[in-house]
Amino acid sequence: MTKTIIVTGASRGIGAATAVRAGQNGWRVCVNYNSSPDKAEEVAAAVKVAGGEAFTFKASQGVESELVAMFEEVDRRWGPIDALCNNAGIDHEVEIAESTWDNYMKVFNVNILGLMASCREGVQRMSTKRGGKGGSIVNIGSISARTGGLPKDVIYTATKGAVDSFTLGLAKEVGGEGVRVNCVRPGVIETDIFAGNEFGLAEVKELVKKLAPLGRIGQPEEIANMAVWLMSDEASYCTGMCYDVSGGR
Ligand code: NAP
């Protein structure tokens, strides 16, 4: 069945891979981005080459009005969504002793407040109680929620703990309304998220060689496969779970 989906933060990394993987299923994909319009257009083109339909939409996951406008644009073009992948997220390397209120607001705003607002918009459209056809939400968390995260990552890690518990609670709230809600928790994946960090990609790769039973960093496509499967009808009995995709870590 052709699905209409939104992938937030789909201009790069895990979100981009998820959009393209959904395209391989022939799905219609809203490719959300914030600051990388050219990369988002490339992803939309790749979705179409893969067999799907796509358009790009600029909306910050940290700005409620922009998120709402995105859902309304999808309604206008394709009708209500069938699935939603809340992938947009930011890292912010800072030790707690050096941290500021602004640090907390910045990371929580995008990683959890925006994710909750996006879920609200999704539930309003998919809930059978509200006239929808049901659907599936996949939130991208992190195994840092249970490992405690990388050095200087405690604030980011706290946002991902919130993603886990919000996913579980929301799954209970809307399970009877035909909406499945799950979380995919990546281990360390080779993306731009480490760019600019003191503990950067090279350091992370070395660490993961020792920590992960598979002995290597993951690739965005390896997360995308799980996210798209959870959005598909093949995952019809899966809800309220956090699935680690972490090379065994
Ligand atoms: P990435 O390569 O840095 O890409 C981040 C994506 O999020 C970009 O497309 C970016 O879009 C978008 N984004 C950032 N701020 C946004 C905002 N305010 N509104 C909308 N979109 C925004 O990151 P990634 O590694 O693919 O991470 C994706 C998700 O996986 C995040 O939730 C992250 O926490 C999680 N994760 C990643 C890893 C890892 O090792 N990579 C591990 C665990 C969890 P623009 O460029 O257009 O701004």
Coordinates of C-alpha atoms and ligand atoms in Angstrom, one line a residue:
M1 CA 0.0 0.0 0.0
T2 CA 1.3 3.5 -0.9
K3 CA 1.8 5.4 2.3
T4 CA 2.1 9.1 2.9
I5 CA 4.8 9.9 5.4
I6 CA 6.7 12.8 6.9
V7 CA 10.4 12.4 7.8
T8 CA 11.7 15.2 9.9
G9 CA 15.4 16.2 9.6
A10 CA 15.6 14.4 6.2
S11 CA 18.2 16.5 4.5
R12 CA 21.1 14.5 5.9
G13 CA 22.2 11.4 7.8
I14 CA 19.6 9.0 9.2
G15 CA 16.6 11.0 8.1
A16 CA 17.8 11.2 4.5
A17 CA 18.4 7.4 4.4
T18 CA 14.9 6.8 5.8
A19 CA 13.3 9.0 3.2
V20 CA 15.1 7.2 0.4
R21 CA 14.3 3.7 1.9
A22 CA 10.6 4.8 2.1
G23 CA 10.9 5.8 -1.6
Q24 CA 11.9 2.2 -2.4
N25 CA 8.5 1.1 -1.0
G26 CA 6.8 3.5 -3.4
W27 CA 5.7 5.8 -0.6
R28 CA 5.0 9.6 -0.8
V29 CA 7.6 11.4 1.4
C30 CA 7.6 14.9 2.8
V31 CA 11.3 15.6 3.1
N32 CA 11.6 18.0 6.0
Y33 CA 14.7 20.2 6.5
N34 CA 15.7 23.2 8.5
S35 CA 19.0 24.7 7.1
S36 CA 20.0 22.5 4.2
P37 CA 17.6 23.2 1.3
D38 CA 20.0 21.9 -1.5
K39 CA 20.7 18.7 0.3
A40 CA 16.9 18.2 0.9
E41 CA 16.3 18.6 -2.8
E42 CA 18.9 16.0 -3.5
V43 CA 17.1 13.6 -1.1
A44 CA 13.8 14.3 -2.7
A45 CA 15.3 13.5 -6.1
A46 CA 16.7 10.3 -4.7
V47 CA 13.3 9.3 -3.3
K48 CA 11.8 9.7 -6.8
V49 CA 14.6 7.7 -8.4
A50 CA 13.9 5.0 -5.8
G51 CA 10.2 4.8 -6.9
G52 CA 8.4 7.2 -4.5
E53 CA 7.1 10.7 -4.6
A54 CA 8.6 13.6 -2.6
F55 CA 8.6 17.2 -1.9
T56 CA 10.7 19.3 0.5
F57 CA 9.4 21.5 3.3
K58 CA 11.4 23.8 5.5
A59 CA 10.2 23.7 9.1
S60 CA 12.3 23.8 12.3
Q61 CA 11.3 21.1 14.8
G62 CA 12.0 23.8 17.3
V63 CA 9.2 26.1 16.1
E64 CA 5.6 24.9 16.6
S65 CA 4.0 27.1 13.9
E66 CA 6.4 25.8 11.2
L67 CA 5.7 22.2 12.2
V68 CA 2.0 22.8 12.0
A69 CA 2.4 24.5 8.6
M70 CA 4.2 21.4 7.3
F71 CA 1.5 19.0 8.3
E72 CA -1.1 21.3 6.7
E73 CA 0.9 21.4 3.4
V74 CA 1.0 17.6 3.3
D75 CA -2.8 17.5 3.9
R76 CA -3.3 19.8 1.0
R77 CA -1.1 17.9 -1.4
W78 CA -1.7 14.3 -0.4
G79 CA -4.3 14.1 2.4
P80 CA -3.7 12.9 5.9
I81 CA -0.5 11.1 6.7
D82 CA -0.2 7.3 7.3
A83 CA 3.1 7.5 9.1
L84 CA 5.6 9.8 10.7
C85 CA 9.3 9.5 11.5
N86 CA 10.5 12.1 14.1
N87 CA 14.2 12.0 13.3
A88 CA 15.3 15.6 13.6
G89 CA 17.7 16.0 16.5
I90 CA 20.7 18.0 17.5
D91 CA 23.7 17.3 19.7
H92 CA 25.3 19.8 22.0
E93 CA 28.6 18.9 23.6
V94 CA 28.9 20.5 27.0
E95 CA 29.8 19.4 30.5
I96 CA 27.1 20.0 33.1
A97 CA 29.3 22.2 35.2
E98 CA 29.8 24.6 32.2
S99 CA 26.2 24.4 30.9
T100 CA 23.7 27.2 30.7
W101 CA 19.9 27.4 30.7
D102 CA 20.2 28.3 27.0
N103 CA 22.0 25.0 26.4
Y104 CA 19.1 23.1 28.0
M105 CA 16.4 25.0 26.1
K106 CA 18.1 24.6 22.7
V107 CA 18.5 20.9 22.9
F108 CA 15.2 20.0 24.6
N109 CA 13.3 22.4 22.3
V110 CA 14.3 20.4 19.2
N111 CA 14.8 16.9 20.5
I112 CA 11.7 16.5 22.7
L113 CA 9.3 19.5 22.6
G114 CA 9.2 19.6 18.8
L115 CA 9.0 15.8 18.7
M116 CA 5.9 15.9 21.0
A117 CA 4.2 18.6 19.0
S118 CA 4.9 16.6 15.8
C119 CA 3.3 13.5 17.4
R120 CA 0.3 15.6 18.4
E121 CA -0.2 16.7 14.8
G122 CA 0.3 13.1 13.6
V123 CA -2.2 11.6 16.1
Q124 CA -4.8 14.3 15.2
R125 CA -4.7 13.0 11.6
M126 CA -4.2 9.2 12.1
S127 CA -6.3 8.4 15.2
T128 CA -9.4 6.4 14.4
K129 CA -11.2 8.2 17.3
R130 CA -10.7 11.4 15.3
G131 CA -11.8 10.0 11.9
G132 CA -8.4 8.9 10.8
K133 CA -7.3 5.5 9.3
G134 CA -4.7 4.7 12.0
G135 CA -1.0 4.8 11.4
S136 CA 2.5 4.5 12.8
I137 CA 4.9 6.9 14.5
V138 CA 8.6 6.2 14.8
N139 CA 10.7 8.3 17.1
I140 CA 14.5 8.3 16.7
G141 CA 16.0 8.1 20.2
S142 CA 19.4 6.9 21.1
I143 CA 21.0 4.0 23.0
S144 CA 22.6 6.9 25.1
A145 CA 19.3 6.8 27.0
R146 CA 20.5 3.6 28.7
T147 CA 24.3 3.9 28.3
G148 CA 24.5 7.5 29.6
G149 CA 26.0 8.7 26.3
L150 CA 29.4 9.9 25.0
P151 CA 31.6 12.3 26.9
K152 CA 30.0 15.8 27.5
D153 CA 26.7 14.5 26.2
V154 CA 24.6 14.4 29.3
I155 CA 22.0 17.0 28.2
Y156 CA 21.5 15.3 24.8
T157 CA 21.3 12.0 26.6
A158 CA 18.5 13.3 28.9
T159 CA 16.5 14.4 25.8
K160 CA 16.7 10.8 24.5
G161 CA 15.6 9.4 27.8
A162 CA 12.5 11.6 27.4
V163 CA 12.0 10.3 23.9
D164 CA 11.9 6.7 25.3
S165 CA 9.3 7.4 28.0
F166 CA 7.2 9.6 25.8
T167 CA 7.1 6.8 23.2
L168 CA 6.0 4.3 25.8
G169 CA 3.3 6.5 27.2
L170 CA 2.0 7.7 23.9
A171 CA 1.8 4.1 22.6
K172 CA -0.5 3.3 25.6
E173 CA -2.6 6.4 25.0
V174 CA -3.3 5.9 21.3
G175 CA -2.9 2.1 20.8
G176 CA -6.7 1.8 20.9
E177 CA -7.0 4.4 18.3
G178 CA -5.1 2.5 15.6
V179 CA -1.8 4.4 16.1
R180 CA 1.4 2.4 16.8
V181 CA 4.2 4.3 18.4
N182 CA 7.8 3.0 18.5
C183 CA 11.3 4.2 19.1
V184 CA 14.5 3.3 17.2
R185 CA 17.6 3.8 19.3
P186 CA 20.7 4.0 17.1
G187 CA 24.1 3.2 18.4
V188 CA 26.9 5.3 16.9
I189 CA 26.1 6.0 13.2
E190 CA 28.4 7.6 10.6
T191 CA 26.7 11.0 10.1
D192 CA 27.5 14.7 10.4
I193 CA 26.2 14.9 14.0
F194 CA 29.7 14.6 15.4
A195 CA 31.0 17.5 13.1
G196 CA 32.5 20.2 15.3
N197 CA 32.6 18.1 18.4
E198 CA 35.8 17.8 20.4
F199 CA 35.0 14.1 20.8
G200 CA 34.5 13.8 17.0
L201 CA 33.8 11.1 14.5
A202 CA 37.4 9.7 14.5
E203 CA 37.4 9.3 18.3
V204 CA 33.9 7.8 18.2
K205 CA 34.9 5.2 15.6
E206 CA 37.8 4.0 17.7
L207 CA 35.6 3.8 20.8
V208 CA 32.9 1.8 19.0
K209 CA 35.5 -0.7 17.6
K210 CA 36.0 -1.8 21.3
L211 CA 32.4 -1.3 22.6
A212 CA 30.2 -2.8 19.9
P213 CA 30.2 -6.6 19.4
L214 CA 30.1 -6.0 15.7
G215 CA 33.3 -3.9 16.1
R216 CA 32.3 -1.0 13.8
I217 CA 30.2 2.1 13.5
G218 CA 26.8 1.8 11.8
Q219 CA 25.6 3.4 8.6
P220 CA 22.4 5.5 8.3
E221 CA 20.8 2.9 6.0
E222 CA 21.0 0.4 8.8
I223 CA 18.7 2.6 11.0
A224 CA 16.5 3.5 8.0
N225 CA 15.7 -0.2 7.4
M226 CA 14.3 -0.5 10.9
A227 CA 12.4 2.8 10.9
V228 CA 10.7 2.1 7.6
W229 CA 9.9 -1.5 8.6
L230 CA 8.2 -0.2 11.8
M231 CA 6.2 2.3 9.7
S232 CA 5.1 -0.6 7.4
D233 CA 2.2 -2.9 7.8
E234 CA 4.6 -5.8 8.4
A235 CA 5.1 -4.3 11.9
S236 CA 1.3 -4.4 12.6
Y237 CA 1.7 -5.9 16.1
C238 CA 4.6 -3.8 17.2
T239 CA 4.0 -0.8 19.5
G240 CA 5.4 0.8 22.6
M241 CA 8.9 -0.6 22.1
C242 CA 12.4 0.9 21.8
Y243 CA 14.4 -1.1 19.3
D244 CA 18.2 -0.8 19.6
V245 CA 20.1 -0.8 16.4
S246 CA 23.6 -0.6 17.7
G247 CA 25.9 -3.4 16.5
G248 CA 25.1 -5.3 19.7
R249 CA 26.2 -2.5 22.0
Ligands
NAP1 P1 22.8 14.7 11.3 O1 23.6 14.0 10.3 O2 23.4 15.8 12.0 O3 21.4 15.3 10.6 C1 20.5 16.0 11.4 C2 19.3 16.2 10.5 O4 18.3 16.9 11.4 C3 19.6 17.1 9.4 O5 18.8 16.7 8.3 C4 19.1 18.5 9.9 O6 18.5 19.3 8.9 C5 18.0 18.1 10.8 N1 17.7 19.1 11.8 C6 18.5 19.7 12.7 N2 17.9 20.6 13.5 C7 16.6 20.6 13.0 C8 15.5 21.4 13.3 N3 15.5 22.3 14.3 N4 14.4 21.2 12.6 C9 14.3 20.3 11.6 N5 15.4 19.5 11.2 C10 16.5 19.7 11.9 O7 22.2 13.8 12.4 P2 21.9 12.2 12.4 O8 23.1 11.5 13.0 O9 21.4 11.7 11.1 O10 20.8 12.1 13.5 C11 19.4 11.9 13.3 C12 18.8 11.5 14.6 O11 19.4 10.3 15.0 C13 18.9 12.5 15.7 O12 17.7 12.5 16.4 C14 20.0 11.9 16.5 O13 19.9 12.3 17.9 C15 19.8 10.4 16.4 N6 20.9 9.6 16.7 C16 22.1 9.7 15.9 C17 23.2 8.9 16.3 C18 24.5 9.0 15.5 O14 25.4 8.3 16.0 N7 24.5 9.6 14.4 C19 23.1 8.1 17.4 C20 22.0 8.0 18.1 C21 20.9 8.8 17.8 P3 19.3 20.7 8.2 O15 20.6 20.3 7.9 O16 18.4 21.0 7.1 O17 19.3 21.7 9.3

